[in-house]
PDB file of C-alpha atoms in Angstrom:
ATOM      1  CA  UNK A 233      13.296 -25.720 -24.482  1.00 46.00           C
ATOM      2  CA  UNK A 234      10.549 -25.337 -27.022  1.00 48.00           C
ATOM      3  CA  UNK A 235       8.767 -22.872 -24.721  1.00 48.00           C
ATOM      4  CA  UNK A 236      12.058 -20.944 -24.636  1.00 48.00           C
ATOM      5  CA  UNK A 237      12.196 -21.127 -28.698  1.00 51.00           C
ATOM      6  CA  UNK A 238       8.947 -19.807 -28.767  1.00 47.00           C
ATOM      7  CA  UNK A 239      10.071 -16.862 -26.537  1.00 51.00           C
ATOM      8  CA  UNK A 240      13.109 -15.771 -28.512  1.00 51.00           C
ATOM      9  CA  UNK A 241      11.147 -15.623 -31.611  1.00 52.00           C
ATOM     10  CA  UNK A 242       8.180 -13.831 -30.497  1.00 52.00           C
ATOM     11  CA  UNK A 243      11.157 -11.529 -29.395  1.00 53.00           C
ATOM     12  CA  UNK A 244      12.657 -11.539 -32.659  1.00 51.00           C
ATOM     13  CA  UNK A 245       9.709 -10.052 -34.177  1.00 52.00           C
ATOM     14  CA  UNK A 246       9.210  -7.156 -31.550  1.00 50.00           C
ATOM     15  CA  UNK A 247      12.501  -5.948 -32.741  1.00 52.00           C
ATOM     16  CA  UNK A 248      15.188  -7.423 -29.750  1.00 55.00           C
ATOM     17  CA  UNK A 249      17.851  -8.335 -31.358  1.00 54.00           C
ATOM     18  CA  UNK A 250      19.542 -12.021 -31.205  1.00 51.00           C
ATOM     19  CA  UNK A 251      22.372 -10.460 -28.424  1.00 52.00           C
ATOM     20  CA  UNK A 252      19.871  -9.167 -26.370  1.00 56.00           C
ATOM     21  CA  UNK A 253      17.939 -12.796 -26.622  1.00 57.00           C
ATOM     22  CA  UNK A 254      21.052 -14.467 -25.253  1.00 57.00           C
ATOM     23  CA  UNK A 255      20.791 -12.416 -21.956  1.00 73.00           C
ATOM     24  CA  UNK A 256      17.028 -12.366 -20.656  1.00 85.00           C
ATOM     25  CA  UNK A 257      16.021 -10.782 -17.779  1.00 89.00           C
ATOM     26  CA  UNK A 258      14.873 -13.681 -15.306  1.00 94.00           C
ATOM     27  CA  UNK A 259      11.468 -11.997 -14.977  1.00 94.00           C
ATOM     28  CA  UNK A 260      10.958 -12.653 -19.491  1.00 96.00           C
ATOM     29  CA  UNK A 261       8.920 -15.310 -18.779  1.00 95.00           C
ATOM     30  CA  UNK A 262       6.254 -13.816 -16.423  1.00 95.00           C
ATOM     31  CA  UNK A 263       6.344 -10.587 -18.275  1.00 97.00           C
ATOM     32  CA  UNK A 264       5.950 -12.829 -21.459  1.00 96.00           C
ATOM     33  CA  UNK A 265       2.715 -13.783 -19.647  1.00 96.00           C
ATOM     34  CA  UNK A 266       1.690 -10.098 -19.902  1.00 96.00           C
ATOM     35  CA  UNK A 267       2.833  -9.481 -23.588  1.00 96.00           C
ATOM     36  CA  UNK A 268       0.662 -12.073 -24.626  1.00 96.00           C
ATOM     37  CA  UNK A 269      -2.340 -10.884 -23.026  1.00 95.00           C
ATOM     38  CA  UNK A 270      -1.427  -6.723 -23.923  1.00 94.00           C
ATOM     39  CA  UNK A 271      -5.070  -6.287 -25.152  1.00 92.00           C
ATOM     40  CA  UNK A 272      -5.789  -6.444 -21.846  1.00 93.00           C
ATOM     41  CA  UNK A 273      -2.577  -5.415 -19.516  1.00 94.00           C
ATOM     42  CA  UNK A 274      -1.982  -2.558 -22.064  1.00 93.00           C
ATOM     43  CA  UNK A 275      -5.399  -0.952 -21.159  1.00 91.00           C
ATOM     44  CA  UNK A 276      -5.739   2.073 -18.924  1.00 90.00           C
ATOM     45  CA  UNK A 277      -8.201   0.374 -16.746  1.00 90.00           C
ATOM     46  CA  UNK A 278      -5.593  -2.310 -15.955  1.00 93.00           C
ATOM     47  CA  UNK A 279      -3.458  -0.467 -13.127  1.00 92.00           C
ATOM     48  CA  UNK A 280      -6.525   0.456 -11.154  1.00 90.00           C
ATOM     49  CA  UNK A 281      -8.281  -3.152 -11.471  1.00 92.00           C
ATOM     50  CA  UNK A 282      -4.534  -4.550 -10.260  1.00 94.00           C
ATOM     51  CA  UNK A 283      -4.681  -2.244  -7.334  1.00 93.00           C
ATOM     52  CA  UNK A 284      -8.401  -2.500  -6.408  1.00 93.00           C
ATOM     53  CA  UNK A 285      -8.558  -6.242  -6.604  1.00 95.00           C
ATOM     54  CA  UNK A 286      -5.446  -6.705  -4.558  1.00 96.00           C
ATOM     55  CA  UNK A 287      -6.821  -3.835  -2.387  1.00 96.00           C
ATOM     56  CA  UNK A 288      -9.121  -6.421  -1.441  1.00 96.00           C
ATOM     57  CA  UNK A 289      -7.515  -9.431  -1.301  1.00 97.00           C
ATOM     58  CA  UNK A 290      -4.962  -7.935   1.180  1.00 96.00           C
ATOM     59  CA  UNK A 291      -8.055  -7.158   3.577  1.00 97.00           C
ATOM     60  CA  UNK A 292      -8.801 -10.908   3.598  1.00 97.00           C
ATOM     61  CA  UNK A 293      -6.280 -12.465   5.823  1.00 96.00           C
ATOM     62  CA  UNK A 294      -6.482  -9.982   8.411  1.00 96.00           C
ATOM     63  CA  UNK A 295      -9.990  -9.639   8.494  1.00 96.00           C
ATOM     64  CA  UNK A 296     -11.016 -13.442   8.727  1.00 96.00           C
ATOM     65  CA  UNK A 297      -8.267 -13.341  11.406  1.00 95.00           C
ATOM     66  CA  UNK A 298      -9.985 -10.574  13.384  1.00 95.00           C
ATOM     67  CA  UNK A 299     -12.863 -11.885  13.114  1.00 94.00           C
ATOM     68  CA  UNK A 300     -12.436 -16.004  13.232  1.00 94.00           C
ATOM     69  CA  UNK A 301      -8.781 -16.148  14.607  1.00 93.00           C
ATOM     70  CA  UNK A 302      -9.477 -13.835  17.908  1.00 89.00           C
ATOM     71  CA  UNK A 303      -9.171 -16.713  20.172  1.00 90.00           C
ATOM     72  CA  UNK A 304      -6.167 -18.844  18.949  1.00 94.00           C
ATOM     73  CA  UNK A 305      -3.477 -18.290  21.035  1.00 94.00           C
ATOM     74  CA  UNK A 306      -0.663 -17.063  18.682  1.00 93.00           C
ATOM     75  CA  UNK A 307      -2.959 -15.022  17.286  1.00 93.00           C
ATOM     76  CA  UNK A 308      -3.704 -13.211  20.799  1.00 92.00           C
ATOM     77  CA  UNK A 309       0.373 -13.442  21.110  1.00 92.00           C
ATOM     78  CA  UNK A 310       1.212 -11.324  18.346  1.00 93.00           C
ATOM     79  CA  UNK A 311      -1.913  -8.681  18.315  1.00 93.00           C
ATOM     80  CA  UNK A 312      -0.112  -5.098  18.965  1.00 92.00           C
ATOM     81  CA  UNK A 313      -3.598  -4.359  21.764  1.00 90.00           C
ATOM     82  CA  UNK A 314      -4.587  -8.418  23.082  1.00 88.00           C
ATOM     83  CA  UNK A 315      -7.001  -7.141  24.865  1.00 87.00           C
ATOM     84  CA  UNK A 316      -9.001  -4.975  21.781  1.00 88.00           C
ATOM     85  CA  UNK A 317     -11.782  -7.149  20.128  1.00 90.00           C
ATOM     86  CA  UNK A 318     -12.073  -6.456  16.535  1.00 92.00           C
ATOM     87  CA  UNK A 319     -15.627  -7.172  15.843  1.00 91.00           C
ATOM     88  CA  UNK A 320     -18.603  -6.499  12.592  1.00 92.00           C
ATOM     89  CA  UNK A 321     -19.548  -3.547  15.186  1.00 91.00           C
ATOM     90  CA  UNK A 322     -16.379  -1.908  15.263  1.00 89.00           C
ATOM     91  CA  UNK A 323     -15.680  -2.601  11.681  1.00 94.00           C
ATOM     92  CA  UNK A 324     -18.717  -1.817   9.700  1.00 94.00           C
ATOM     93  CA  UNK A 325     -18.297   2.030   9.563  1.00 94.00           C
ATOM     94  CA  UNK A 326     -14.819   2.037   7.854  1.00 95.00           C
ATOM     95  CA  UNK A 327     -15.939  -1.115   5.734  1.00 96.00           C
ATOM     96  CA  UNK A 328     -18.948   1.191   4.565  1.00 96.00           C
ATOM     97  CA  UNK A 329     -16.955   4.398   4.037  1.00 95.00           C
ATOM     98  CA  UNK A 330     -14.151   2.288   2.041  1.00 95.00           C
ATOM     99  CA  UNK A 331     -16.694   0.903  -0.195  1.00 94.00           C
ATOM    100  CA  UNK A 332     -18.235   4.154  -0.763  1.00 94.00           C
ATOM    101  CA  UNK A 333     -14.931   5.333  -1.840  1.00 92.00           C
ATOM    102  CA  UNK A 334     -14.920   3.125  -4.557  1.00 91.00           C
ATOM    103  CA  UNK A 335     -17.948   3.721  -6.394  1.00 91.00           C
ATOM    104  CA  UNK A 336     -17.994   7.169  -5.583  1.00 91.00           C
ATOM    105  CA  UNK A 337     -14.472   8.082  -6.578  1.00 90.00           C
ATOM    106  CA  UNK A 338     -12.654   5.593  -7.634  1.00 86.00           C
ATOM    107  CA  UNK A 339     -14.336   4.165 -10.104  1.00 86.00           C
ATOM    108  CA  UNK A 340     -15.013   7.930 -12.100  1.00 89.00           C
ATOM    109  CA  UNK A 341     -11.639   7.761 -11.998  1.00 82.00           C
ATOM    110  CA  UNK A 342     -11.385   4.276 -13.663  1.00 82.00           C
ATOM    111  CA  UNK A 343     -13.979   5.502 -16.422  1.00 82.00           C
ATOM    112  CA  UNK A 344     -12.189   8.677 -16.907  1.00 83.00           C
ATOM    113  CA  UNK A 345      -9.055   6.880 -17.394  1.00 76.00           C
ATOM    114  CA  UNK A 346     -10.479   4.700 -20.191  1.00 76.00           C
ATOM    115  CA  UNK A 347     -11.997   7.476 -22.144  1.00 77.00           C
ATOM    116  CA  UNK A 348      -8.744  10.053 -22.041  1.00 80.00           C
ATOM    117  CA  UNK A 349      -6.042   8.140 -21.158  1.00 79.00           C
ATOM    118  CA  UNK A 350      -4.124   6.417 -24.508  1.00 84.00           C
ATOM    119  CA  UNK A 351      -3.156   2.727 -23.539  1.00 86.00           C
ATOM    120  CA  UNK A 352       0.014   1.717 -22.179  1.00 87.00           C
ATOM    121  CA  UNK A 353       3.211   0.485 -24.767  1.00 90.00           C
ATOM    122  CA  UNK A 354       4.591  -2.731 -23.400  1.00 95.00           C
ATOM    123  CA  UNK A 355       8.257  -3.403 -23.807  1.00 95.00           C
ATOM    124  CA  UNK A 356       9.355  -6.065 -25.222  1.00 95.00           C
ATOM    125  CA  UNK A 357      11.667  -6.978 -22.514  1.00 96.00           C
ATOM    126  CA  UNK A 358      11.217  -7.766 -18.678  1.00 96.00           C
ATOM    127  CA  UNK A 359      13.195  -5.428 -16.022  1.00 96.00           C
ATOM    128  CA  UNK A 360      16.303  -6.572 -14.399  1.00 96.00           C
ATOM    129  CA  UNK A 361      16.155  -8.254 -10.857  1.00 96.00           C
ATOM    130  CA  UNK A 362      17.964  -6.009  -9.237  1.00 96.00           C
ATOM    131  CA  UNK A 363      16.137  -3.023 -10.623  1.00 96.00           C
ATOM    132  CA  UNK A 364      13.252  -4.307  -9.969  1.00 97.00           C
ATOM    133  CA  UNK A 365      13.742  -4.840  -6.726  1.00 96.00           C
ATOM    134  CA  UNK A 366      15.480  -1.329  -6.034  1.00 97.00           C
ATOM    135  CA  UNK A 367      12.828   0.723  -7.862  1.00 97.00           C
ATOM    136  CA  UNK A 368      10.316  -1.090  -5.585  1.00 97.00           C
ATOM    137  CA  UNK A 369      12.124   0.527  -2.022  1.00 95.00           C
ATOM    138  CA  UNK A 370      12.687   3.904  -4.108  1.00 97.00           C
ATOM    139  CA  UNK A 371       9.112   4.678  -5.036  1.00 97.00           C
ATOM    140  CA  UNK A 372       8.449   3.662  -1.895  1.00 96.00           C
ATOM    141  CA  UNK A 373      11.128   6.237  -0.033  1.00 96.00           C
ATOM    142  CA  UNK A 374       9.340   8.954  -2.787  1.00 97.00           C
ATOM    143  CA  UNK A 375       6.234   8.034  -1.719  1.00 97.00           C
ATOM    144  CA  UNK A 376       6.677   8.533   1.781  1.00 97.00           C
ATOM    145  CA  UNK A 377       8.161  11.792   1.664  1.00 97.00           C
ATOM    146  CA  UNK A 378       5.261  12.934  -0.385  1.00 97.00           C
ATOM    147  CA  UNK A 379       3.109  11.413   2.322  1.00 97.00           C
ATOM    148  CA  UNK A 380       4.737  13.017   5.240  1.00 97.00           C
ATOM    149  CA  UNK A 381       5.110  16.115   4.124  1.00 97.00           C
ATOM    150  CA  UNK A 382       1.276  16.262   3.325  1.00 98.00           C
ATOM    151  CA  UNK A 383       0.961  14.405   6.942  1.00 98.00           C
ATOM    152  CA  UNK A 384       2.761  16.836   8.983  1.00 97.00           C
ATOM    153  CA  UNK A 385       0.963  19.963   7.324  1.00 97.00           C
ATOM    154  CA  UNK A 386      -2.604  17.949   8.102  1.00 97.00           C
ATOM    155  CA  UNK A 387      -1.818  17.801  11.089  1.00 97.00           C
ATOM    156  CA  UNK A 388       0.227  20.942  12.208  1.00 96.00           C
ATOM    157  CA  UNK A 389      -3.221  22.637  10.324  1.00 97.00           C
ATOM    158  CA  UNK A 390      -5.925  22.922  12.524  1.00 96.00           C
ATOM    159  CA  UNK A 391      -8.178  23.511   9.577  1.00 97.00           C
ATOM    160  CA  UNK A 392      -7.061  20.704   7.840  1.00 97.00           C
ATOM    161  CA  UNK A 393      -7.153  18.750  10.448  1.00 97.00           C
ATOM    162  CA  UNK A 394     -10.598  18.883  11.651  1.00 96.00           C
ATOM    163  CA  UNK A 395     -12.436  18.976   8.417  1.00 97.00           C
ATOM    164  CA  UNK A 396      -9.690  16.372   6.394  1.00 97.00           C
ATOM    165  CA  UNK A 397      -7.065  14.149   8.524  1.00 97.00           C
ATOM    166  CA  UNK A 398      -9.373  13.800  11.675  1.00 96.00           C
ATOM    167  CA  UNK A 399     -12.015  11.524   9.617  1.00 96.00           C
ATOM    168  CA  UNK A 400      -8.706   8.938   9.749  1.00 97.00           C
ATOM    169  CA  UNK A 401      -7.917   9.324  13.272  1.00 96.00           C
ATOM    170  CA  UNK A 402     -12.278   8.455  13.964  1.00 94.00           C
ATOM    171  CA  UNK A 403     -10.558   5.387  15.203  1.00 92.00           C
ATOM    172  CA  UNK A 404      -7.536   5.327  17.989  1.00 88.00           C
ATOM    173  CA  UNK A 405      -7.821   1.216  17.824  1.00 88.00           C
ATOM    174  CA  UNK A 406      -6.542   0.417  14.634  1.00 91.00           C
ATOM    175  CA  UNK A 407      -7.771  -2.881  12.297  1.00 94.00           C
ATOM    176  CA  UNK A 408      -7.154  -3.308   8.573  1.00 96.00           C
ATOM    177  CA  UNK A 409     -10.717  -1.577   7.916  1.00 96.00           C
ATOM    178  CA  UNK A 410      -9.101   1.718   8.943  1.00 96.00           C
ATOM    179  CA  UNK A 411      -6.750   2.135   5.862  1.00 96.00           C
ATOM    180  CA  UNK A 412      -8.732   3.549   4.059  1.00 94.00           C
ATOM    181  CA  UNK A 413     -11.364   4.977   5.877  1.00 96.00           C
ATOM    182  CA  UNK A 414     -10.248   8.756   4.533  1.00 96.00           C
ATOM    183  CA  UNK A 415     -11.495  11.777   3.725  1.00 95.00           C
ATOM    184  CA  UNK A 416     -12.122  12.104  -0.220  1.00 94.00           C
ATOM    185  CA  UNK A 417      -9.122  14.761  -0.064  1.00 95.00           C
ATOM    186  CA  UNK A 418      -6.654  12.585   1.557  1.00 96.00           C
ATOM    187  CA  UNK A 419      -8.247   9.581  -0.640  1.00 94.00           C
ATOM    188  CA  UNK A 420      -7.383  11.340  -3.629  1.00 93.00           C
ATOM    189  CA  UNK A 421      -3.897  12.495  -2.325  1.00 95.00           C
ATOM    190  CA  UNK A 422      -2.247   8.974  -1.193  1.00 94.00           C
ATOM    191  CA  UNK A 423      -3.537   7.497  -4.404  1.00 91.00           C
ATOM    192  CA  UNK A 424      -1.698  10.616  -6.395  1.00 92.00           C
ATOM    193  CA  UNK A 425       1.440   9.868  -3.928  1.00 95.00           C
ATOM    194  CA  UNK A 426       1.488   6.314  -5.095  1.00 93.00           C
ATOM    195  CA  UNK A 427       1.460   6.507  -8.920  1.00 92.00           C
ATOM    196  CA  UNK A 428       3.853   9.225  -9.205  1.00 94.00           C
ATOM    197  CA  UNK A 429       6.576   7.816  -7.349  1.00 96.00           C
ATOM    198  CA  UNK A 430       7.148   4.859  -9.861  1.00 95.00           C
ATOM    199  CA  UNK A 431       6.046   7.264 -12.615  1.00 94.00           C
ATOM    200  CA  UNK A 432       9.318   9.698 -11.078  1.00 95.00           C
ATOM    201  CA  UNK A 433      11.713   7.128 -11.389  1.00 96.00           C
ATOM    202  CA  UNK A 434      10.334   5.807 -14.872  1.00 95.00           C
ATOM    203  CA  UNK A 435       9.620   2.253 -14.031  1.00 96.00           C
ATOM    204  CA  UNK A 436       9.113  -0.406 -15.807  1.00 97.00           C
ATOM    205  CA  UNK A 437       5.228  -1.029 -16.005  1.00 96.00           C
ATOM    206  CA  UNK A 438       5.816  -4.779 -14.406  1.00 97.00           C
ATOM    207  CA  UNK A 439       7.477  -2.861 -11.369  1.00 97.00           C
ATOM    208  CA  UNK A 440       4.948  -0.252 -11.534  1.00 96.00           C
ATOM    209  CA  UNK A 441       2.303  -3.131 -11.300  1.00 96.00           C
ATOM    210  CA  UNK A 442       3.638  -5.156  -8.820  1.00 97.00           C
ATOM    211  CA  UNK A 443       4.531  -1.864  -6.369  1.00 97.00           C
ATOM    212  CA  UNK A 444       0.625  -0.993  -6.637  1.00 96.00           C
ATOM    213  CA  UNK A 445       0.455  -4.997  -4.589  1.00 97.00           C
ATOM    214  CA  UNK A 446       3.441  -3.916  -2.729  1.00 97.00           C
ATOM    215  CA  UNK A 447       2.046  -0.541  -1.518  1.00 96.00           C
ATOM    216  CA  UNK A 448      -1.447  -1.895  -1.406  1.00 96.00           C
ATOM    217  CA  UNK A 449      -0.096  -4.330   1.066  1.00 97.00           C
ATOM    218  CA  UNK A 450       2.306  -2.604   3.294  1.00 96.00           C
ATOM    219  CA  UNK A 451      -0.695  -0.610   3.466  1.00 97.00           C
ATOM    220  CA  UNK A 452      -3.351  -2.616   4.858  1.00 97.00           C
ATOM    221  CA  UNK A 453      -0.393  -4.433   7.240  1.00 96.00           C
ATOM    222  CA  UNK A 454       0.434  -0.778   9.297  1.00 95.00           C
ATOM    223  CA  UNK A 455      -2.507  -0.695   9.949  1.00 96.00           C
ATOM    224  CA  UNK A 456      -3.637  -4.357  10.397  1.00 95.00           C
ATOM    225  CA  UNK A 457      -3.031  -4.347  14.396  1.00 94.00           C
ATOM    226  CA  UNK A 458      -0.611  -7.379  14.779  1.00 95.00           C
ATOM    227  CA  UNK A 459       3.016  -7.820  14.462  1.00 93.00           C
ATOM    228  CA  UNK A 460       3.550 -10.997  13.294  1.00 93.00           C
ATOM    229  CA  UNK A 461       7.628 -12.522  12.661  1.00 91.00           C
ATOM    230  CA  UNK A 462       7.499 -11.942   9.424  1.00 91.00           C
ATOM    231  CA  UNK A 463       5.950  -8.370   9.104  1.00 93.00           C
ATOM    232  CA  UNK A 464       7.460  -6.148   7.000  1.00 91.00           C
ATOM    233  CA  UNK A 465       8.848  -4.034  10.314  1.00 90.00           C
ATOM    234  CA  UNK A 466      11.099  -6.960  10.855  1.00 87.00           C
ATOM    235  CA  UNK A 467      12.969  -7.226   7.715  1.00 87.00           C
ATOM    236  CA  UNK A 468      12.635  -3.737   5.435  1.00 84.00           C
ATOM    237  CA  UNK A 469      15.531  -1.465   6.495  1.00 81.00           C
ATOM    238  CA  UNK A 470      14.271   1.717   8.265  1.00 90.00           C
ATOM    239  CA  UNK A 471      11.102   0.415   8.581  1.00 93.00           C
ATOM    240  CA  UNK A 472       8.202   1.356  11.126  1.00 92.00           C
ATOM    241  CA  UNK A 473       5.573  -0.715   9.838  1.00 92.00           C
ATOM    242  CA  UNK A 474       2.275  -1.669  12.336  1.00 94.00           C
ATOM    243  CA  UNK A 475       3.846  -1.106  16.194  1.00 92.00           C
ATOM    244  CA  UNK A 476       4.823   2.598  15.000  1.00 93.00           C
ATOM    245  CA  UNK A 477       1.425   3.368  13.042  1.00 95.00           C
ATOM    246  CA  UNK A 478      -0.473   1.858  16.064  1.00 94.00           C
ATOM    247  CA  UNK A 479       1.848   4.283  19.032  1.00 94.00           C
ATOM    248  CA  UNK A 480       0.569   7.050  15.946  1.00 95.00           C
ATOM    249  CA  UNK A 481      -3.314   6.579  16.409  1.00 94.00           C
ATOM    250  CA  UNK A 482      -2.944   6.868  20.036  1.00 91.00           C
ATOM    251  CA  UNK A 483      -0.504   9.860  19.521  1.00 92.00           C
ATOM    252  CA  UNK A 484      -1.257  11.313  16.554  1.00 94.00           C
ATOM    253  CA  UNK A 485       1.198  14.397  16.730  1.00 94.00           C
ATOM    254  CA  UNK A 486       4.075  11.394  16.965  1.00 94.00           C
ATOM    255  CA  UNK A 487       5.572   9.069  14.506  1.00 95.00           C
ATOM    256  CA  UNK A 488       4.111  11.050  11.501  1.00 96.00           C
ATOM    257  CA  UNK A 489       6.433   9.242   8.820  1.00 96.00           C
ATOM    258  CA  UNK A 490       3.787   6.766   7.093  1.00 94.00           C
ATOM    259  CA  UNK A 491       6.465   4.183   6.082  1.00 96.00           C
ATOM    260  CA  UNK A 492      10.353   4.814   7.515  1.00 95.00           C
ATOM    261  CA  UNK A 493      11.746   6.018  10.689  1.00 94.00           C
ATOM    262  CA  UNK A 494      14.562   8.523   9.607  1.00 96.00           C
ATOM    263  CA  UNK A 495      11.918  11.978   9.275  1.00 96.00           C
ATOM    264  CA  UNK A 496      10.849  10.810  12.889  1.00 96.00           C
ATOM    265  CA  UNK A 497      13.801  10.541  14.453  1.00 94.00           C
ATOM    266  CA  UNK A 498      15.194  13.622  12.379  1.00 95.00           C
ATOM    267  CA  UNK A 499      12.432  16.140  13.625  1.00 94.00           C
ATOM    268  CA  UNK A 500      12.511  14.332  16.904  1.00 93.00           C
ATOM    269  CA  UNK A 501       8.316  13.027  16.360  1.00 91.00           C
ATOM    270  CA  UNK A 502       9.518   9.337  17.285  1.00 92.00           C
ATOM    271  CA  UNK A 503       7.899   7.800  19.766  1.00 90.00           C
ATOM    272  CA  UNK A 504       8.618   4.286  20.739  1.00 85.00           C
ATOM    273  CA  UNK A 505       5.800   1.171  20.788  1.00 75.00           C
ATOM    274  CA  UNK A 506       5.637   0.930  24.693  1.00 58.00           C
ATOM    275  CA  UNK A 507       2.211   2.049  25.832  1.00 45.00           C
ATOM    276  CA  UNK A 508       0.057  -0.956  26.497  1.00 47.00           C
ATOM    277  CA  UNK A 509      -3.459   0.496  27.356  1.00 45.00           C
ATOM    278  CA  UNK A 510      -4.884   2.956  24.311  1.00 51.00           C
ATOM    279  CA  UNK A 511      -8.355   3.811  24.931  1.00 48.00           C
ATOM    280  CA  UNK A 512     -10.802   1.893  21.758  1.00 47.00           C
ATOM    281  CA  UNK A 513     -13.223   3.861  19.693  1.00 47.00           C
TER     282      UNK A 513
END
């Protein structure tokens, strides 16, 4: 109760008004968390150390599985290719090109953000549940129709395709590794894709935040190489998820939609998850 008291008032003084304190989002009090700390969370170099770090920490279940977990037997059971050994060998390249990316991109980026970019103005108030959970699946429908119109055109392009997308498609086994092993072009484009769809729908910077995790994650789990009971493909609506992206590095002109299903099926590119040999890099 005290903690709540503490709330309201610190509320009070950023100019909510005692109605609006009697019906608080149920996110306040881990948005509270970022209000106190705005010196940092209101910096420019906050969104990209948010998506970086949980970059990372996304890779780490899937890679300790590939690498540690290849022999337990549910592990084996719900691998998308059993018979494909994900090993330092196979890995190494994209692992090298991905940290590349980083310091040779990314993080000019992160510096020119600081310098140019004015910080961010925190509301006082948390977003609604239910929009926060909606804008999450919009920016992600946005996003993906950026993304596959940008795919089909890589790919449709000979040009394009041989000096940009093909640099992806190095590798027709996929493994987490892979997600971002990218041309600086297509680098540069996804991570364009991905801030302006929340910016589009004017989210709130907590749901702006969190969908960097949520994007960073879905991701890294298309192109992880399992499909585990819980994957995302199992429970998002209209979702492809890893089988689809998997059938899509074996066949690259199908199953162009990064994220959904309906463009696929629409311009007829779907192609079902039923091929059990693919040939490994």
């Amino acid at each position: 109760m005290d903690q709540w008291k503490v709330l309201l008032g610190s509320l009070n003084q950023s100019g909510v008004t005692d109605e609006d304190a009697e019906n608080l989002p149920l996110l306040q009090p881990i948005w509270e968390l970022f209000l106190r700390n705005s010196a940092y969370t209101g910096s420019p170099l906050f969104p990209i150390v948010v998506g970086v770090l949980s970059f990372f920490a996304c890779l780490v279940p899937y890679s300790f599985l590939d690498y540690f977990g290849r022999d337990w037997d549910w592990v084996r059971r719900c691998k998308i290719q059993p018979d494909v050994t994900v090993t330092w060998k196979v890995t190494r390249q994209a692992i090298a090109l991905t940290c590349w990316n980083q310091v040779l991109y990314v993080l000019p980026v992160s510096v020119a953000q600081c310098v140019w970019t004015p910080e961010t103005s925190l509301p006082a108030l948390a977003p609604g549940v239910i929009e926060f959970v909606w804008h999450h699946y919009a920016a992600l429908v946005v996003m993906d129709a950026m993304f596959y119109a940008w795919h089909v055109v890589h790919h449709h392009n000979r040009f394009l395709y041989r000096h940009v997308h093909s640099v992806h498609h190095t590798y027709h086994t996929i493994n987490c590794w892979v997600v971002q092993y990218l041309h600086p072009w297509e680098l540069i484009c996804v991570g364009l894709f991905g801030t302006v769809a929340p910016w589009v729908l004017r989210c709130h910077p907590l749901t702006t935040w969190s969908f960097m995790v949520f994007l960073n994650f879905l991701s890294i789990d298309e192109h992880c190489g399992y499909s585990f009971p819980l994957a995302p493909h199992n429970w998002i609506p209209f979702y492809g998820g890893a089988l689809k992206h998997d059938m899509h590095h074996f066949k690259p002109l199908t199953n162009l939609q990064p994220y959904f299903i309906w463009f696929d099926h629409l311009f007829d590119n779907h192609q079902p998850a039923d091929l059990k040999t693919r040939p490994t890099k």
